[in-house]
Coordinates of C-alpha atoms in Angstrom, one line a residue:
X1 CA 114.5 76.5 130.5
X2 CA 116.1 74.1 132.8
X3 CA 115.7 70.4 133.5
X4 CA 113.3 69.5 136.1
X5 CA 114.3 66.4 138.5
X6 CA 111.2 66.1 140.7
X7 CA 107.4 66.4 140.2
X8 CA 107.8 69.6 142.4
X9 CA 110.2 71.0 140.2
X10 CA 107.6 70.5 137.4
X11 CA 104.2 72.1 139.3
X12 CA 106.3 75.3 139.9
X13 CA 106.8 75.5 136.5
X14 CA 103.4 75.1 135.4
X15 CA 102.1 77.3 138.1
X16 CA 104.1 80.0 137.2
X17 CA 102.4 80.0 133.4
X18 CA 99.3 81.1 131.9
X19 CA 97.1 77.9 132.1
X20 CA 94.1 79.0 130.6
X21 CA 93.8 77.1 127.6
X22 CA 96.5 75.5 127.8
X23 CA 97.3 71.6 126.7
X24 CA 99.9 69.6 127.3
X25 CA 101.9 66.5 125.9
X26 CA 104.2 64.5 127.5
X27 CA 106.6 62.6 124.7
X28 CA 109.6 59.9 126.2
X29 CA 112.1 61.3 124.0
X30 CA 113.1 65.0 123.5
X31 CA 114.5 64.3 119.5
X32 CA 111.1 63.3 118.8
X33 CA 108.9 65.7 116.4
X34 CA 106.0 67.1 117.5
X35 CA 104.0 65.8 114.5
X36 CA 100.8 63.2 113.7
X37 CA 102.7 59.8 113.2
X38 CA 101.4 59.8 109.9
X39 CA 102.9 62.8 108.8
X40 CA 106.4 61.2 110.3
X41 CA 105.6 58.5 107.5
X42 CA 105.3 61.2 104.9
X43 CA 109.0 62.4 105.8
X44 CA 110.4 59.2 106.2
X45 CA 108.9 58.5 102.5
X46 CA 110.5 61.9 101.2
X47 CA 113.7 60.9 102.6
X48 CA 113.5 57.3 100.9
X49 CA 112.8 58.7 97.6
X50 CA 115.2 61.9 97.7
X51 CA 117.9 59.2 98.0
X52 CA 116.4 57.1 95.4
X53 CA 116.6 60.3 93.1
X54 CA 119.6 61.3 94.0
X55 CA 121.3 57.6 93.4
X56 CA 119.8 57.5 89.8
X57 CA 121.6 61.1 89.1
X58 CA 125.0 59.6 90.1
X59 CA 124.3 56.7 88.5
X60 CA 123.6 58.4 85.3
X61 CA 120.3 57.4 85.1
X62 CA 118.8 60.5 85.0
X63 CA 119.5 63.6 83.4
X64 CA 120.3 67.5 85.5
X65 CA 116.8 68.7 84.3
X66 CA 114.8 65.4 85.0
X67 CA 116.8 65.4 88.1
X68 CA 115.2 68.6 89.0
X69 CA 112.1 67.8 87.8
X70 CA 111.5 64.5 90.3
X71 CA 112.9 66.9 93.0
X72 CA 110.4 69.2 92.3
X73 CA 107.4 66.9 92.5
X74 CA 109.2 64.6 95.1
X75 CA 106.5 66.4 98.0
X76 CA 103.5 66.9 96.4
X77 CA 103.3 63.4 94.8
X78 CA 104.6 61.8 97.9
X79 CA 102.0 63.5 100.1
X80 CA 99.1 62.2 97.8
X81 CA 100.4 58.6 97.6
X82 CA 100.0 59.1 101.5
X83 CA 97.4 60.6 101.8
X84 CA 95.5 57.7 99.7
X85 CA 96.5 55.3 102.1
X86 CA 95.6 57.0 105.1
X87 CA 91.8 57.7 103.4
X88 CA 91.8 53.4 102.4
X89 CA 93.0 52.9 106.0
X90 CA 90.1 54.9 107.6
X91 CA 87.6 53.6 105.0
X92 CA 88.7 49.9 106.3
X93 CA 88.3 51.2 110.0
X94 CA 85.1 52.2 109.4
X95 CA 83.7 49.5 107.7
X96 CA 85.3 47.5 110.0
X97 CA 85.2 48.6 113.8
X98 CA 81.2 49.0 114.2
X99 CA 81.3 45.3 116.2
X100 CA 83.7 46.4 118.5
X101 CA 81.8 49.9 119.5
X102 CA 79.6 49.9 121.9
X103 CA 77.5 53.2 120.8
X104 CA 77.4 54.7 117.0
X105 CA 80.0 57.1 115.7
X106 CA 78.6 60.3 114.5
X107 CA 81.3 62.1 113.1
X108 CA 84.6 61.9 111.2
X109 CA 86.8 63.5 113.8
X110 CA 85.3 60.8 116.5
X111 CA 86.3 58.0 113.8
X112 CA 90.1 59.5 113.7
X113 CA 90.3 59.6 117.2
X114 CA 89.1 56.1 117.8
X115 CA 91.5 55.0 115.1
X116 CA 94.5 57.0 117.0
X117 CA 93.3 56.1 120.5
X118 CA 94.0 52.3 119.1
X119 CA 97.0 53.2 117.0
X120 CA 96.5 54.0 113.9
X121 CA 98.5 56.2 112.6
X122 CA 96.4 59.5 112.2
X123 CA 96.8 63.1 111.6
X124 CA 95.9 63.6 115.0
X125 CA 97.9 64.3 118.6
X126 CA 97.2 63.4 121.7
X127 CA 97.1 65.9 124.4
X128 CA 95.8 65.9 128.0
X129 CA 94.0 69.0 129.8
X130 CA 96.7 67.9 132.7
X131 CA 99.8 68.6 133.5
X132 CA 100.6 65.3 135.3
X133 CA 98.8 63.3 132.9
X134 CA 101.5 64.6 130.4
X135 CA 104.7 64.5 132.6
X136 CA 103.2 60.6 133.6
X137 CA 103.7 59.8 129.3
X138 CA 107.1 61.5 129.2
X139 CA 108.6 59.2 131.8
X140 CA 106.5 56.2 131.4
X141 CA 109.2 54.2 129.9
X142 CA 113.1 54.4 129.9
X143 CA 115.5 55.8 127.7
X144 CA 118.5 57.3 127.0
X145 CA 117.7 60.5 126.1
X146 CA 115.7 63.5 127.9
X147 CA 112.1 63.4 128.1
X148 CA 109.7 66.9 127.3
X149 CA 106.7 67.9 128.1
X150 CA 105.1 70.2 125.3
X151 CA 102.3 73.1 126.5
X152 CA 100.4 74.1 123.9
X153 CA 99.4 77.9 124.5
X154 CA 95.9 79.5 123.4
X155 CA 94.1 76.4 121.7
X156 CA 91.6 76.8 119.3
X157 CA 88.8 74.7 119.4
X158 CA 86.5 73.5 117.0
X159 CA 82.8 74.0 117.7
X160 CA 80.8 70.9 118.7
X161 CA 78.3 72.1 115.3
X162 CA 81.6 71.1 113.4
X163 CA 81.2 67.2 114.4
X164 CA 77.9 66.8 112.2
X165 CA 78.2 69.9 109.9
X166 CA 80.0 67.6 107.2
X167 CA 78.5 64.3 107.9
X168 CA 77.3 63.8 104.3
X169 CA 80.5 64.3 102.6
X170 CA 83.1 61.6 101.7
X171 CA 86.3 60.7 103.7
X172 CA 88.2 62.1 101.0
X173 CA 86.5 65.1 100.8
X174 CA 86.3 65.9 104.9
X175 CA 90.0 65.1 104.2
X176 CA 90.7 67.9 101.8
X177 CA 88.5 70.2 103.6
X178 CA 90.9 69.5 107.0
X179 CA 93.9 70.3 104.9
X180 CA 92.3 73.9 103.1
X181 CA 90.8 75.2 106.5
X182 CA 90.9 73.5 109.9
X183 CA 95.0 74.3 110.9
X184 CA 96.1 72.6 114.1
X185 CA 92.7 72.6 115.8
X186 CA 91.8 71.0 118.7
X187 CA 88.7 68.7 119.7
X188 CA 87.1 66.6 122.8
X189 CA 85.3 63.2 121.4
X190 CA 81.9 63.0 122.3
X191 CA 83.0 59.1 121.8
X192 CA 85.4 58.9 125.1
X193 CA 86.7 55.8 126.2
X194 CA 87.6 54.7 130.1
X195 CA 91.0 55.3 128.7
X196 CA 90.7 58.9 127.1
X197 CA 88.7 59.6 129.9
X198 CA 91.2 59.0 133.0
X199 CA 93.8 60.6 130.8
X200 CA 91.7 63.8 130.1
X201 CA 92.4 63.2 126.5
X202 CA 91.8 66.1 124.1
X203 CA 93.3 65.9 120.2
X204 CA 94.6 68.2 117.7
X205 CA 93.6 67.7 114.3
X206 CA 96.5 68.7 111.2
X207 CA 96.3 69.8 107.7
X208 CA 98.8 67.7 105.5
X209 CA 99.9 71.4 104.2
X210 CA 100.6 72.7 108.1
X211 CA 101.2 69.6 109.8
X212 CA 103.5 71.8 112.6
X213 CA 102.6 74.0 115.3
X214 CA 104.7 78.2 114.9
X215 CA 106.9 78.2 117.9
X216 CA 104.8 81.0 119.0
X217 CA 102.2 78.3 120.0
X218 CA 104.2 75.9 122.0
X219 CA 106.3 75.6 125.5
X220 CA 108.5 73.1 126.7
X221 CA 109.4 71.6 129.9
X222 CA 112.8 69.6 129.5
X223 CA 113.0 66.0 131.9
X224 CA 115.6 65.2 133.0
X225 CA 116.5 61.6 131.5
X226 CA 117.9 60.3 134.5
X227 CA 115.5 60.7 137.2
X228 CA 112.5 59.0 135.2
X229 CA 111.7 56.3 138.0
X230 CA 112.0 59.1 140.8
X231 CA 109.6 61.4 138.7
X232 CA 107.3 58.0 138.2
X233 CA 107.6 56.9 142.2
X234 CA 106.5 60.5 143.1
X235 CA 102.8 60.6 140.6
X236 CA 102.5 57.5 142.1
X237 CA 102.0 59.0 145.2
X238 CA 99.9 61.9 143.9
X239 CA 97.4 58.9 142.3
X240 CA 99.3 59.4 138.8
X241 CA 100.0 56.1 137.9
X242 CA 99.3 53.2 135.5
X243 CA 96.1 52.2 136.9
X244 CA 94.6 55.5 136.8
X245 CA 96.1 56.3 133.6
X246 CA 94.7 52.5 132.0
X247 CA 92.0 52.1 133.7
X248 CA 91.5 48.1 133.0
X249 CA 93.4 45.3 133.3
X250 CA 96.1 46.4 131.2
X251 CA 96.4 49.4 134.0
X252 CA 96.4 46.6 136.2
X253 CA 98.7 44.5 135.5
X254 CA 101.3 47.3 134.1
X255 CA 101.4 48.5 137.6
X256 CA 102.2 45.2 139.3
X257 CA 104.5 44.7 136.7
X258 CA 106.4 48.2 137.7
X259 CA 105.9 47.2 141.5
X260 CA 106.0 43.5 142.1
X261 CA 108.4 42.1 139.2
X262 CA 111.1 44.8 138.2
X263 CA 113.0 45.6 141.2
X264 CA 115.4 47.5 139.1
X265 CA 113.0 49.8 137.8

């Protein structure tokens, strides 16, 4: 598919898809996965100690077999170091947050996406039931590289019954039970903030043993790198813009910060 260059460019596109059911995320860099941020820890943690292996073999610390051995285990151990600091970082949130909520939580998928709306790393992603919404967060800052915007074909959503069914078990074990049966799912808070709200945030939930989407799921729209500002200027004038996608005074002063103060933006 080729780049687009205006926000016209972009709607053609999107009109000429199936949009029923469709999502869509918008991500500033085209080389980045589409993956939960903590699942990017988990592979930057495989990487650290494949090399750490792998130093210890030419080093002669190790022998061929125990070599093969620590390879061997290298993902599965690494994924449950992880994964036990991803359950003691929600446990923290929870105990934690309550003062700065202004209604209760009533279910674990509400507490990840609270936690991820505020950036935690989670196994959640962020997607938007619009198309401009998404194309706004691939070109809201600059950079040197192409921007995407991913559509996410056919969702599957998880029934509203599923946000109390498993109220009574623990972290750990909602946890486990994400990982053995709910693959790539999506969900609406009942919890929305201004924030998720303006943004027509919606959020897929991953298994630690399927963190990826099959190809067959997913279309792209490529951005052109070099016409971010133009793209930007023009969902400005379609009311697409920092103040409606933040709406507070961060919004606020983002946009006068784009408008007022960098002329070379």
């Amino acid at each position: 598919m080729c780049k687009i260059k205006t926000v016209s460019e972009y709607i053609e596109i999107i009109n000429s898809m199936e949009r029923t059911g469709s999502l869509y995320r918008g991500q500033c860099d085209i080389n980045f996965k589409l993956t939960p941020s903590i699942f990017r820890n988990i592979e930057n943690e495989i990487a650290k100690n494949k090399k750490q292996i792998m130093d210890e073999l030419e080093n002669g610390g190790i022998s061929d077999e125990d070599h093969e051995t620590l390879l061997s285990m290298l993902i599965p151990s690494t994924k449950e170091v992880l994964k036990k600091r991803e359950i003691s970082a929600i446990r923290i949130f929870m105990a934690e947050s309550a003062p700065y909520l202004n209604q209760p939580v009533e279910s674990y998928l509400e507490i990840l996406a609270l936690a991820q709306h505020h950036g935690l790393p989670t196994r959640l992603l962020d997607w938007s039931l619009s198309p401009l919404v998404a194309l706004y967060f691939s070109v809201e800052t600059n950079g040197a590289n192409d921007a995407v915007v991913y559509i996410l074909k056919n969702s599957q959503w998880i029934d509203e019954t599923e946000f109390k069914k498993h109220s009574t078990l623990g972290i750990e074990d909602y946890l486990d039970k994400i990982d053995n049966e709910m693959i790539n799912n999506i969900f609406m808070p009942k919890h929305i903030t201004p924030r998720i709200k303006s943004q027509q945030g919606v959020f897929s939930i991953h298994s630690l043993n399927a963190p990826e989407f099959q190809p067959s799921e997913i279309e792209k729209i490529t951005i052109d790198g070099n016409y971010r500002k133009e793209i930007r200027n023009e969902l400005r004038q379609l009311g697409i813009g920092e103040r409606t996608i933040y709406p507070d005074l961060y919004g606020l002063c983002k946009e006068l910060k784009a408008l007022k103060l960098e002329c070379n933006d």
